[in-house]
Every structure is written in structure tokens, then in C-alpha cells.
XYZ file of C-alpha atoms in Angstrom:
613
model
C 95.609 39.618 123.313
C 96.410 41.413 120.076
C 92.752 42.254 119.660
C 92.787 43.889 123.071
C 95.955 45.841 122.212
C 94.577 46.986 118.869
C 91.387 48.047 120.559
C 93.411 49.937 123.181
C 95.514 51.703 120.532
C 92.423 52.610 118.556
C 90.767 53.971 121.689
C 93.906 55.979 122.523
C 93.980 57.554 119.051
C 90.294 58.403 119.268
C 90.846 60.041 122.626
C 93.793 62.000 121.255
C 91.759 63.238 118.296
C 88.937 64.166 120.623
C 91.416 65.946 122.913
C 92.855 68.121 120.132
C 89.409 68.804 118.680
C 88.399 70.119 122.104
C 91.589 72.203 122.155
C 90.790 73.654 118.718
C 87.316 74.663 119.862
C 88.647 76.358 122.989
C 91.447 78.114 121.054
C 88.938 79.347 118.456
C 86.703 80.701 121.228
C 89.719 82.418 122.790
C 90.710 84.199 119.567
C 87.104 85.105 118.855
C 86.968 86.750 122.285
C 90.238 88.606 121.676
C 89.049 89.762 118.260
C 85.813 91.058 119.743
C 87.778 93.009 122.340
C 90.057 94.435 119.621
C 86.974 95.807 117.866
C 84.766 96.841 120.785
C 87.205 97.097 123.704
C 87.473 100.879 123.676
C 83.656 101.162 123.960
C 83.143 98.547 126.690
C 81.931 99.637 130.115
C 83.813 99.012 133.334
C 81.978 95.839 134.382
C 82.441 94.131 131.020
C 86.153 95.016 130.970
C 86.608 93.704 134.523
C 84.818 90.420 133.731
C 86.891 89.843 130.584
C 90.120 90.699 132.417
C 89.249 88.229 135.198
C 88.347 85.436 132.751
C 91.536 85.800 130.709
C 93.579 85.958 133.903
C 92.002 82.685 135.111
C 92.771 80.947 131.828
C 96.357 82.198 131.760
C 96.871 81.283 135.439
C 95.920 77.655 134.726
C 98.692 77.429 132.169
C 101.259 78.835 134.612
C 100.121 76.831 137.675
C 99.489 73.445 136.048
C 102.987 71.994 136.184
C 103.840 73.505 139.582
C 100.721 72.072 141.247
C 101.232 68.599 139.793
C 104.896 68.676 140.732
C 103.843 68.884 144.362
C 102.515 65.318 143.956
C 106.040 64.048 143.393
C 107.253 65.805 146.511
C 104.617 64.275 148.813
C 106.768 61.164 149.311
C 109.462 63.308 150.910
C 107.328 64.064 153.948
C 105.415 62.058 156.516
C 101.703 62.145 155.858
C 99.799 64.482 158.164
C 102.885 66.366 159.372
C 103.459 70.115 158.988
C 105.735 69.998 155.938
C 103.384 67.565 154.238
C 100.477 69.926 154.753
C 102.541 72.840 153.403
C 103.507 70.812 150.336
C 99.875 69.854 149.756
C 98.777 73.524 149.850
C 98.205 75.302 146.557
C 96.954 78.712 147.596
C 100.374 80.385 147.166
C 100.936 78.783 143.757
C 97.475 79.822 142.609
C 98.011 83.345 143.941
C 101.382 83.877 142.257
C 100.161 82.383 138.985
C 97.040 84.564 139.035
C 98.980 87.795 139.702
C 101.387 87.009 136.868
C 98.463 86.100 134.618
C 96.552 89.313 135.459
C 99.651 91.356 134.622
C 100.085 89.548 131.316
C 96.376 90.039 130.584
C 96.904 93.799 130.932
C 99.698 93.633 128.365
C 97.435 91.585 126.130
C 94.647 94.172 126.437
C 96.974 96.932 125.316
C 98.626 95.005 122.478
C 95.456 93.517 120.980
C 94.348 96.999 119.927
C 97.824 97.757 118.578
C 98.455 94.610 116.513
C 98.507 95.011 112.743
C 97.337 92.349 110.286
C 100.735 90.642 110.149
C 101.000 90.483 113.935
C 97.466 89.078 114.189
C 98.513 86.417 111.693
C 101.562 85.531 113.794
C 99.483 85.229 116.960
C 96.801 83.165 115.217
C 99.452 80.810 113.824
C 100.555 80.038 117.382
C 97.262 78.176 117.864
C 98.497 75.695 115.228
C 102.102 75.842 116.340
C 101.307 74.831 119.925
C 99.847 71.325 119.264
C 102.611 70.626 116.743
C 105.218 71.650 119.319
C 103.459 69.552 121.977
C 103.470 66.393 119.826
C 107.112 66.864 118.815
C 108.170 67.492 122.405
C 106.169 64.497 123.606
C 108.212 62.290 121.291
C 111.503 63.975 122.135
C 111.321 64.436 125.881
C 108.065 62.778 126.935
C 109.881 59.587 127.803
C 112.133 61.519 130.187
C 109.169 62.113 132.535
C 107.421 59.601 134.727
C 103.956 58.720 133.459
C 102.407 60.838 136.200
C 104.201 64.010 135.002
C 104.484 63.380 131.275
C 101.578 65.547 130.245
C 102.313 68.443 132.668
C 105.993 68.447 131.759
C 105.321 68.391 128.047
C 102.642 71.072 128.397
C 105.022 73.405 130.217
C 107.734 72.862 127.597
C 105.243 73.471 124.781
C 104.068 76.713 126.414
C 107.604 78.096 126.582
C 108.464 76.916 123.071
C 105.320 78.650 121.784
C 106.222 81.851 123.628
C 109.697 81.597 122.095
C 108.182 81.142 118.647
C 106.042 84.253 119.107
C 109.029 86.281 120.290
C 111.136 85.228 117.323
C 108.310 85.950 114.891
C 107.699 89.404 116.391
C 111.448 89.980 116.366
C 111.597 89.237 112.636
C 108.581 91.460 112.053
C 110.234 94.312 113.928
C 113.242 94.169 111.599
C 110.921 94.515 108.605
C 109.426 97.752 109.947
C 111.550 100.863 109.246
C 112.662 102.824 112.286
C 111.024 106.228 112.645
C 113.362 108.951 113.832
C 111.682 110.913 116.604
C 113.267 114.249 117.555
C 111.916 114.111 121.109
C 110.209 111.881 123.626
C 106.995 113.844 123.176
C 106.941 113.179 119.427
C 107.359 109.452 120.103
C 104.641 109.528 122.767
C 102.257 111.444 120.497
C 102.872 108.946 117.687
C 102.110 105.965 119.954
C 98.580 104.678 119.502
C 96.242 105.839 122.273
C 94.230 102.614 122.503
C 91.783 103.709 125.163
C 91.722 107.464 124.619
C 87.950 107.460 124.064
C 87.097 104.646 126.472
C 84.364 105.344 129.055
C 86.434 103.381 131.574
C 88.854 105.678 133.400
C 91.057 102.752 134.409
C 91.545 101.776 130.779
C 92.323 105.383 129.854
C 94.983 105.510 132.565
C 96.471 102.168 131.568
C 96.351 103.246 127.919
C 98.421 106.310 128.820
C 100.882 104.079 130.651
C 101.075 101.723 127.679
C 101.577 104.617 125.274
C 104.393 105.940 127.446
C 106.021 102.511 127.382
C 105.666 102.221 123.606
C 106.651 105.820 122.978
C 109.740 105.654 125.180
C 110.715 102.353 123.567
C 110.253 103.763 120.060
C 112.182 106.894 120.990
C 114.975 104.799 122.466
C 115.068 102.499 119.459
C 115.170 105.429 117.053
C 118.341 106.566 118.837
C 119.779 103.044 119.171
C 118.996 101.726 115.687
C 121.886 103.610 114.092
C 124.422 101.829 116.263
C 122.883 98.562 117.453
C 120.083 96.739 115.612
C 120.157 94.052 118.305
C 119.429 96.607 120.999
C 116.640 97.955 118.826
C 115.106 94.505 118.434
C 115.455 93.737 122.142
C 113.785 96.959 123.196
C 111.028 96.469 120.633
C 110.177 92.916 121.654
C 110.050 93.836 125.353
C 106.874 95.829 124.677
C 105.143 92.633 123.492
C 106.586 90.270 126.115
C 103.588 90.356 128.455
C 101.009 89.758 125.732
C 103.037 86.964 124.118
C 103.415 85.209 127.467
C 99.653 85.513 128.006
C 98.901 83.964 124.608
C 101.290 81.065 125.205
C 99.961 80.295 128.682
C 96.322 80.475 127.554
C 96.973 78.069 124.659
C 98.592 75.732 127.158
C 95.525 76.005 129.386
C 93.286 75.174 126.420
C 95.185 71.903 125.944
C 94.645 70.700 129.548
C 92.092 67.903 129.656
C 89.247 67.806 132.157
C 90.942 65.000 134.070
C 94.205 66.925 134.344
C 92.333 70.095 135.277
C 90.603 68.152 138.067
C 93.993 67.018 139.389
C 94.871 70.659 140.150
C 92.025 70.898 142.679
C 91.892 67.286 143.947
C 93.717 65.289 146.600
C 96.997 63.712 145.634
C 96.790 59.963 145.100
C 98.894 57.622 147.163
C 100.486 55.789 144.236
C 101.094 56.150 140.525
C 99.199 53.074 139.351
C 96.270 55.042 138.065
C 98.453 57.155 135.732
C 99.236 54.200 133.500
C 95.581 54.077 132.500
C 93.932 56.388 130.039
C 91.858 59.382 131.085
C 88.581 57.510 130.981
C 89.857 54.557 133.045
C 91.533 56.558 135.815
C 89.959 56.685 139.244
C 88.954 60.177 140.248
C 90.463 61.477 143.512
C 88.215 63.608 145.668
C 88.054 67.349 144.925
C 89.319 69.726 147.588
C 86.596 72.364 147.574
C 88.877 74.640 149.567
C 91.130 75.022 146.525
C 88.146 75.347 144.210
C 86.900 78.189 146.410
C 90.327 79.833 146.404
C 90.499 79.568 142.631
C 86.990 81.009 142.261
C 87.612 83.865 144.688
C 90.646 85.198 142.850
C 88.824 86.401 139.696
C 86.014 87.756 141.879
C 88.528 89.719 143.933
C 90.135 91.008 140.747
C 86.718 92.006 139.440
C 85.903 93.950 142.603
C 89.362 95.497 142.714
C 89.162 96.697 139.125
C 85.730 98.255 139.669
C 86.850 100.010 142.853
C 90.045 101.316 141.286
C 88.113 102.564 138.260
C 85.583 104.364 140.500
C 88.393 105.994 142.488
C 90.214 107.124 139.343
C 87.031 108.459 137.817
C 86.269 110.447 140.962
C 89.799 111.882 141.035
C 89.559 112.781 137.350
C 86.238 114.554 137.906
C 87.877 116.624 140.650
C 90.711 117.558 138.283
C 93.387 115.756 140.315
C 96.565 114.595 138.595
C 96.783 110.808 138.868
C 99.962 108.857 139.470
C 99.908 107.549 135.893
C 99.587 111.036 134.383
C 102.309 112.338 136.677
C 104.537 109.445 135.670
C 103.804 110.079 131.978
C 104.558 113.781 132.373
C 107.926 113.022 133.999
C 108.760 110.369 131.396
C 107.884 112.517 128.391
C 109.458 115.567 130.078
C 107.659 118.004 127.810
C 108.659 121.630 128.335
C 106.499 124.003 126.338
C 107.494 127.491 125.278
C 104.875 129.829 123.884
C 106.010 132.038 120.992
C 103.552 134.562 119.575
C 100.738 132.689 121.304
C 101.681 129.290 119.793
C 103.049 126.356 121.881
C 106.353 124.752 120.860
C 108.367 121.841 122.205
C 111.180 123.713 123.963
C 113.582 120.769 123.885
C 113.211 120.226 120.143
C 113.483 123.945 119.515
C 116.593 124.209 121.689
C 118.149 121.229 119.902
C 117.433 122.877 116.534
C 118.883 126.116 117.826
C 122.052 124.413 119.049
C 122.443 122.496 115.799
C 121.984 125.669 113.727
C 124.467 127.551 115.905
C 127.028 124.789 115.528
C 126.625 124.618 111.759
C 126.747 128.384 111.405
C 129.833 128.656 113.570
C 131.573 126.089 111.401
C 130.397 127.775 108.191
C 131.383 131.217 109.470
C 134.893 130.024 110.336
C 135.322 128.393 106.934
C 133.931 131.468 105.151
C 136.236 133.761 107.078
C 139.301 131.725 106.172
C 138.308 131.668 102.496
C 136.759 135.079 101.928
C 139.029 137.404 103.915
C 141.995 136.967 101.530
C 139.692 137.390 98.502
C 138.066 140.532 99.948
C 141.455 142.043 100.774
C 142.753 141.261 97.297
C 139.705 142.928 95.750
C 140.099 146.132 97.773
C 143.895 146.173 97.390
C 143.428 146.128 93.594
C 141.093 149.112 93.866
C 143.649 151.036 95.906
C 146.230 150.277 93.214
C 143.856 151.816 90.636
C 143.641 155.173 92.430
C 146.728 156.567 90.659
C 145.263 155.570 87.300
C 142.092 157.436 88.140
C 144.004 160.557 89.202
C 146.172 160.472 86.056
C 143.017 160.451 83.994
C 141.435 163.136 86.159
C 144.340 165.528 85.652
C 144.410 165.120 81.831
C 142.953 167.833 79.552
C 140.678 165.419 77.548
C 139.058 164.218 80.748
C 138.794 167.802 81.941
C 136.903 168.829 78.801
C 134.607 165.780 79.097
C 133.686 166.971 82.545
C 133.073 170.469 81.120
C 130.668 169.082 78.509
C 128.770 167.162 81.185
C 128.622 170.275 83.331
C 126.948 172.129 80.473
C 124.533 169.168 80.132
C 123.843 169.284 83.870
C 125.184 165.723 84.668
C 128.613 166.532 86.075
C 128.164 164.721 89.415
C 126.805 161.602 87.763
C 129.601 161.706 85.181
C 132.287 162.191 87.822
C 130.953 159.295 89.925
C 130.700 157.033 86.878
C 134.243 157.970 85.777
C 135.571 157.215 89.262
C 133.837 153.837 89.290
C 135.167 152.901 85.837
C 138.762 153.743 86.707
C 138.695 152.201 90.205
C 137.158 148.963 88.807
C 139.567 148.786 85.881
C 140.864 145.210 85.389
C 139.213 144.072 88.653
C 138.271 140.345 88.588
C 135.906 139.377 91.395
C 134.793 136.096 89.803
C 136.296 133.832 92.480
C 134.964 136.055 95.265
C 131.500 136.046 93.678
C 131.575 132.255 93.303
C 132.562 131.680 96.924
C 130.021 134.200 98.185
C 127.320 132.489 96.181
C 128.344 129.125 97.625
C 128.380 130.328 101.225
C 125.158 132.283 100.778
C 123.427 129.112 99.555
C 124.754 127.091 102.513
C 123.785 129.838 104.906
C 120.266 130.022 103.496
C 119.953 126.230 103.733
C 120.837 126.351 107.440
C 118.273 129.077 107.964
C 115.626 127.054 106.116
C 116.373 123.942 108.194
C 116.080 125.928 111.393
C 112.738 127.392 110.342
C 111.538 123.932 109.326
C 112.585 122.471 112.684
C 110.868 125.344 114.448
C 107.676 124.673 112.522
C 107.826 120.931 113.248
C 108.295 121.571 116.969
C 104.931 123.285 117.133
C 102.589 121.315 119.391
C 98.981 120.673 118.493
C 96.341 119.951 121.144
C 98.705 118.916 123.926
C 96.901 118.199 127.220
C 97.802 120.501 130.084
C 98.675 117.609 132.405
C 101.415 116.431 130.024
C 103.296 119.732 130.178
C 106.066 119.670 132.741
C 106.480 123.441 132.493
C 105.199 126.236 130.312
C 107.026 129.487 129.589
C 106.173 132.448 127.404
C 109.211 133.276 125.236
C 109.886 136.324 123.085
C 110.277 135.319 119.440
C 113.424 137.502 119.156
C 115.187 135.025 121.448
C 115.992 132.899 118.404
C 117.297 135.785 116.308
C 120.697 135.408 117.960
C 120.854 131.869 116.644
C 120.699 132.937 113.037
C 122.793 136.114 113.385
C 125.887 134.572 111.721
C 123.570 133.281 109.024
C 122.128 136.740 108.447
C 125.615 138.251 108.354
C 126.675 135.919 105.578
C 123.486 136.650 103.694
C 124.056 140.394 104.170
C 127.588 140.038 102.861
C 126.265 138.266 99.790
C 123.674 140.980 99.242
C 126.378 143.638 99.585
C 128.206 142.006 96.681
C 124.988 141.533 94.711
C 125.105 137.773 95.327
C 122.085 135.703 96.402
C 121.600 132.056 97.443
C 120.389 131.351 93.901
C 123.067 130.110 91.540
C 124.356 131.970 88.515
C 125.585 135.348 89.783
C 128.009 136.978 87.328
C 131.381 138.266 88.555
C 130.681 141.683 86.987
C 127.566 142.035 89.099
C 129.608 141.523 92.260
C 132.220 144.062 91.109
C 129.590 146.699 90.336
C 127.831 146.068 93.629
C 131.046 146.678 95.583
C 131.827 149.797 93.545
C 128.327 151.162 94.035
C 128.730 151.028 97.797
C 132.220 152.466 97.458
C 131.068 155.390 95.279
C 128.186 156.119 97.652
C 130.754 156.433 100.397
C 133.215 158.409 98.211
C 130.812 161.134 97.088
C 130.493 162.148 100.714
C 134.197 162.963 100.822
C 135.437 166.570 100.430
C 137.561 165.806 97.378
C 134.457 164.913 95.335
C 132.880 168.231 96.218
C 136.140 169.917 95.162
C 135.993 168.093 91.816
C 132.540 169.502 91.098
C 133.614 172.971 92.222
C 136.716 172.925 90.048
C 134.739 171.931 86.943
C 132.556 174.965 87.569
C 135.704 177.116 87.711
C 136.915 175.664 84.419
C 133.665 176.723 82.797
C 134.207 180.261 84.159
C 137.729 180.411 82.715
C 136.414 179.259 79.356
C 133.874 182.095 79.455
C 136.703 184.592 80.194
C 138.688 183.267 77.252
C 135.666 183.874 75.022
C 135.454 187.551 76.147
C 139.133 188.189 75.312
C 138.732 186.635 71.854
C 135.665 188.728 71.142
C 137.547 191.938 72.001
C 140.395 191.099 69.578
C 137.921 190.310 66.796
C 136.119 193.636 67.223
C 139.373 195.626 66.903
C 140.726 193.780 63.823
C 137.603 193.287 61.676
C 136.742 189.980 59.897
C 140.266 188.627 59.997
C 140.491 189.740 63.549
C 137.371 187.724 64.387
C 139.107 184.499 63.347
C 142.248 185.497 65.177
C 140.177 186.487 68.197
C 138.488 183.052 68.340
C 141.866 181.350 68.110
C 143.304 183.643 70.759
C 140.319 182.933 73.011
C 140.690 179.157 72.598
C 144.421 179.294 73.210
C 143.882 181.405 76.285
C 141.246 178.928 77.574
C 143.419 175.870 77.014
C 146.302 177.626 78.664
C 144.212 178.527 81.666
C 142.731 174.997 81.945
C 146.117 173.371 81.750
C 147.566 175.770 84.282
C 144.665 175.193 86.644
C 144.988 171.406 86.275
C 148.670 171.472 87.171
C 148.118 173.801 90.082
C 145.273 171.610 91.349
C 147.352 168.469 90.884
C 150.312 169.854 92.772
C 148.097 171.043 95.606
C 145.435 168.313 95.915
C 146.471 165.051 94.260
C 147.861 163.460 97.420
C 144.895 164.699 99.427
C 142.465 163.242 96.902
C 144.331 159.956 96.870
C 144.241 159.821 100.636
C 140.491 160.510 100.742
C 139.734 157.866 98.089
C 141.939 155.397 99.968
C 140.090 156.189 103.188
C 136.756 155.513 101.509
C 138.015 152.157 100.194
C 139.403 151.186 103.602
C 136.143 152.131 105.307
C 134.209 149.931 102.905
C 136.753 147.136 103.370
C 136.377 147.338 107.168
C 132.582 147.193 106.944
C 132.703 144.190 104.618
C 135.196 142.343 106.831
C 133.039 143.048 109.896
C 130.373 140.806 108.366
C 132.848 137.942 108.538
C 133.637 138.393 112.220
């Protein structure tokens, strides 16, 4: 008896080793086929693609249908043999049909993802071929005893399939966390970055499905780039959804590879009347008769899929040749929602450009408000100090030393330049614009940075080689449309330039003071008082000439001594005339001059403050 038992155990172990060796061979063939498609899939012709799709769908369908078909055997005892419900329970066409449709859908996902997998993802998928038998053996020990002998293998197989799919999902989930999230400014950028697996395929159906897959990946990546900042779990969930179909296909096909010939025959054979045969091993079991009706149904499904794929591809190719917009391209266009604006003959993504414009406007509005609050008091203080210096300038102007300096410069021909320089020196006396210059430099740098970011965003929104069918709308836009966006920016830059300040650091306070005074003097020399100043200096020179004539006359009458006395008399007469003229001019014009200088300062102040509005 023990010899018989030992022989039986030895035979069982040999059968198990043979079973898993057969599984390993089938799994290796499966991955070899997938690898070949990953390399040559985009160059395959329509018939080859359809055949491969049908074969993979058949294999995946076996994994899905196996448990559900065998489970019908347990339900046969609920119904009287030969009655209507019994015949319905014995039917498998619906189960095969549903399983095949699900499998064909998963095979499509597998087709798309195989070309997209990187080396790490290929390693994860390949490891599932080892994980599956390990999971099966562990589950057989854990839950195998919970099933009746008749359903032990189907039940364990189904559990192992789902555990393997779960393993793949978790592994891809971990891999997705290791990949940094790319921030896409628009749906189009995400779509363009998605790999176009079948862009060069000769099969129109694959090109269309590749577009659909790229839309799915692009929209997912775009969504995750927005969601990753707030919810990494949402990011991971959205990322793994893209791989769900392919991972389910891999798990179901590995499960199908583990089904023995005897169990595979059960799916297409009559149900037995009792469970006695299931206590025997595979080789000792009696073989129920095959139902060729179900074999025919199972064989027709991949043939129908093959014909359907070829017909759909021919229809799509014909529509593409006629220039018609397919449903997939229309769907992609609506999903990407690409609106193109043409500026100076170049296409730009209008949504990205508008977003950059809005962001720049918002930043500039905030910067302009802050600059206004900070700079207005400093500007007013600077101009108020200049107004306070007007009296000092006029005191100097109406002094005899200053008057004679002007006379000397008149003789040298530089009176206007001297007068303007003297006005600038006195008006700028003790003026400290260091804080104003520092703030202007700071705001000019921030303003220039906003302008640079806007120009960079504009450049990045330029579209290269976008297909016409992807454009939802296309408008020609004048480039000056975006000038309004940077107007506050340009105002701040203009204000900085007015004060001699640029975005570069290191502007001296004296430079800012001189720049303000230069503008002020340019405005002042246009005033009437400045023309009067020049005219009066000319008059002073005339009075000095008259004094010289009087002195010469005295010297001629009195001889040598008289010459000395004549020169002194002439000088005294000239000084007297100059002083008298100064006082007369001061009493008549000082207030008028002060008013005109004040007006010039206020005009310059108003123009400067207008740049902060």
C-alpha cells in the first residue's frame, strides 16, 4: 500500500513539474511575441496586426472565462436535466462572448502600452511570469482546501490571476512615484509630449488608436501635473488607470498559460454527471465528449475580430484618403482643445499665451500698486526739496559775484550753458535721492523680470508642426495685442530710465539726481524767465561798456593821473549800475521767476507721477 502511495506522490510531483515547465514555455513564447511587437509593431501591416490582436484576445479570454465556465458545472444540479433552465446553464456562448470582448479591449491597451514601456516597466511585467506560479502555489495551500476538488484548480487560477494583476498595479504604482511629475502648461503640450506609438504605422486603424491612446496619456499626464501639487494619491490613481487594461491582459494571459490541456478541454466539453473523476489525476480522468458547437463558437470569435479589424482599417484608410475628419481625430481635437493664434505668421497656443498674459497682468498690477505706494511719497519729497531750493538759487542769482560770473561766461560765449548749470547746481543743492534710486532700481529689476517671463512664455507657446485637424480654431492676431499687457511694465521701466536707473544693480544716487535735474532744466530753459536771464546779462555787458567810456573821458581830461582816476571812476560807475540793475530786476521779476521755476518743477513732477498711475 505504501509503495502505491509513494508511487502516486512521485507521479503527482512529476506531473506538477511537467505542468509548470509547460507553463514556462508558453509564458516565454508570450513575452517573445510581445517583445517582437514592441520592436516591429509600428511597421506591421494590417493583416499581421489583426492576427496578433485576435490571438492575444483568445489567450486572454481563456483566462477570464475559465472559472465562469467551470462554475456552470456546479449549477447543473440545480436544474432538471433536459429542461429549459438546464440548457441555458449548459450554454457558454454568452460567457465566451463577454470574455472575448473584454479580452480584445485589454489587448488594445496592451498594444498601446507595450510600445510605451521603459526598461523598468518591462522588468516588472516580466517578473509577473515568475510571480504568478508562486502566487498560485501559495494560494493553493491557503485557500485550495476551501474549494471542492472539481473547482480547486479553476478557483485557485482565478485568485492567482487577480493577485498577479494586483501585484502589477502596485509595482507600476511604485514606479510612478519614482518618476518626477512634468508640469505641462496646456493640454496640447501634454498631448504633444505623449509618445505617438503608431504615428508612422502603415495601418490606419493603429494610427487612429495611437492618437486615442496619446490623448488618454496626455490628458492623464496633464491632469496629474495639476493634481500632483495637492494630492499624490490622485496622481498615482490617474497614472495607473492608463495601464489598467494592459496589466489585466498580462494577468489573464498568464492565467491562461497555466491551464492544463485537460482543464482546457473541460471548457468545451459536456459536463460530467458526478465528481468522481475529479479525484483522479489528469492522466487518469475520463474524458467527456467535446461539444463542437462551443469549439466552433470559440474559433469564430477571433475570425470575426480579424475580419472586423480589416474592414474597419479599410474604411478608415478610405476616409483618410478623402480628407475626412474621423471620430477619433474629432474627439482628440475636442479633448486637446487647441486654439491657435497666428502672430507675425507664426502659430502660438492661444490658451497658453492668454494664461501668460493674465499672469503678467496680475503680477504687474500688484507691482504697480506696491510701487505707487512706495515711490509717490519719495518722488514728492524729491520735488518738494527742489522747490525749497528755488529761493537759494534766486539769492545767488541776484548777488553781484554771480552776476559777474555770468558776465565772464557771456564774454566766453557760454552764458546759456553756465546759467543752466548754475540753476541745476542750486536746485539740486543738498538733494538726497539715494532711497528713491534704490527703490526705482528694485522695481525696475522686478518689472524687467516680469517682462522677460512673459516673453519666455510667449516663445514657449509657439507651436511646431501641429496638424491642421488638431486645431479647434485658428485666428490671425496682431502682435500689438499683447502690448497692453506689458504697458504697466514699460511705464515702470520708463520711470527708471527717467531717473537714470536701469534693471541692473548698482545705480548711484547722484546719477538719479542728475537725471531728474537734466529733465527739469530742459523744461526750465523753455520758460520766459530763462530768456530774460540771458537778455539781462547782455544788458550788464552794455552797462559795463558805458562805464568804460566815462572813465576814458575823465582820463583824457586829467592826464596820467586822470587816467587812473578815470579807470576807477569807470569801475565804480559800472558796479553801481550793475547793483542798481540787479535790485530793480529783483524787485520786478523775482516772484515771477520763482513762479516759473516752480511751474517747471510741478510739470516735471506731474509727468513723473503719471508713470505710476
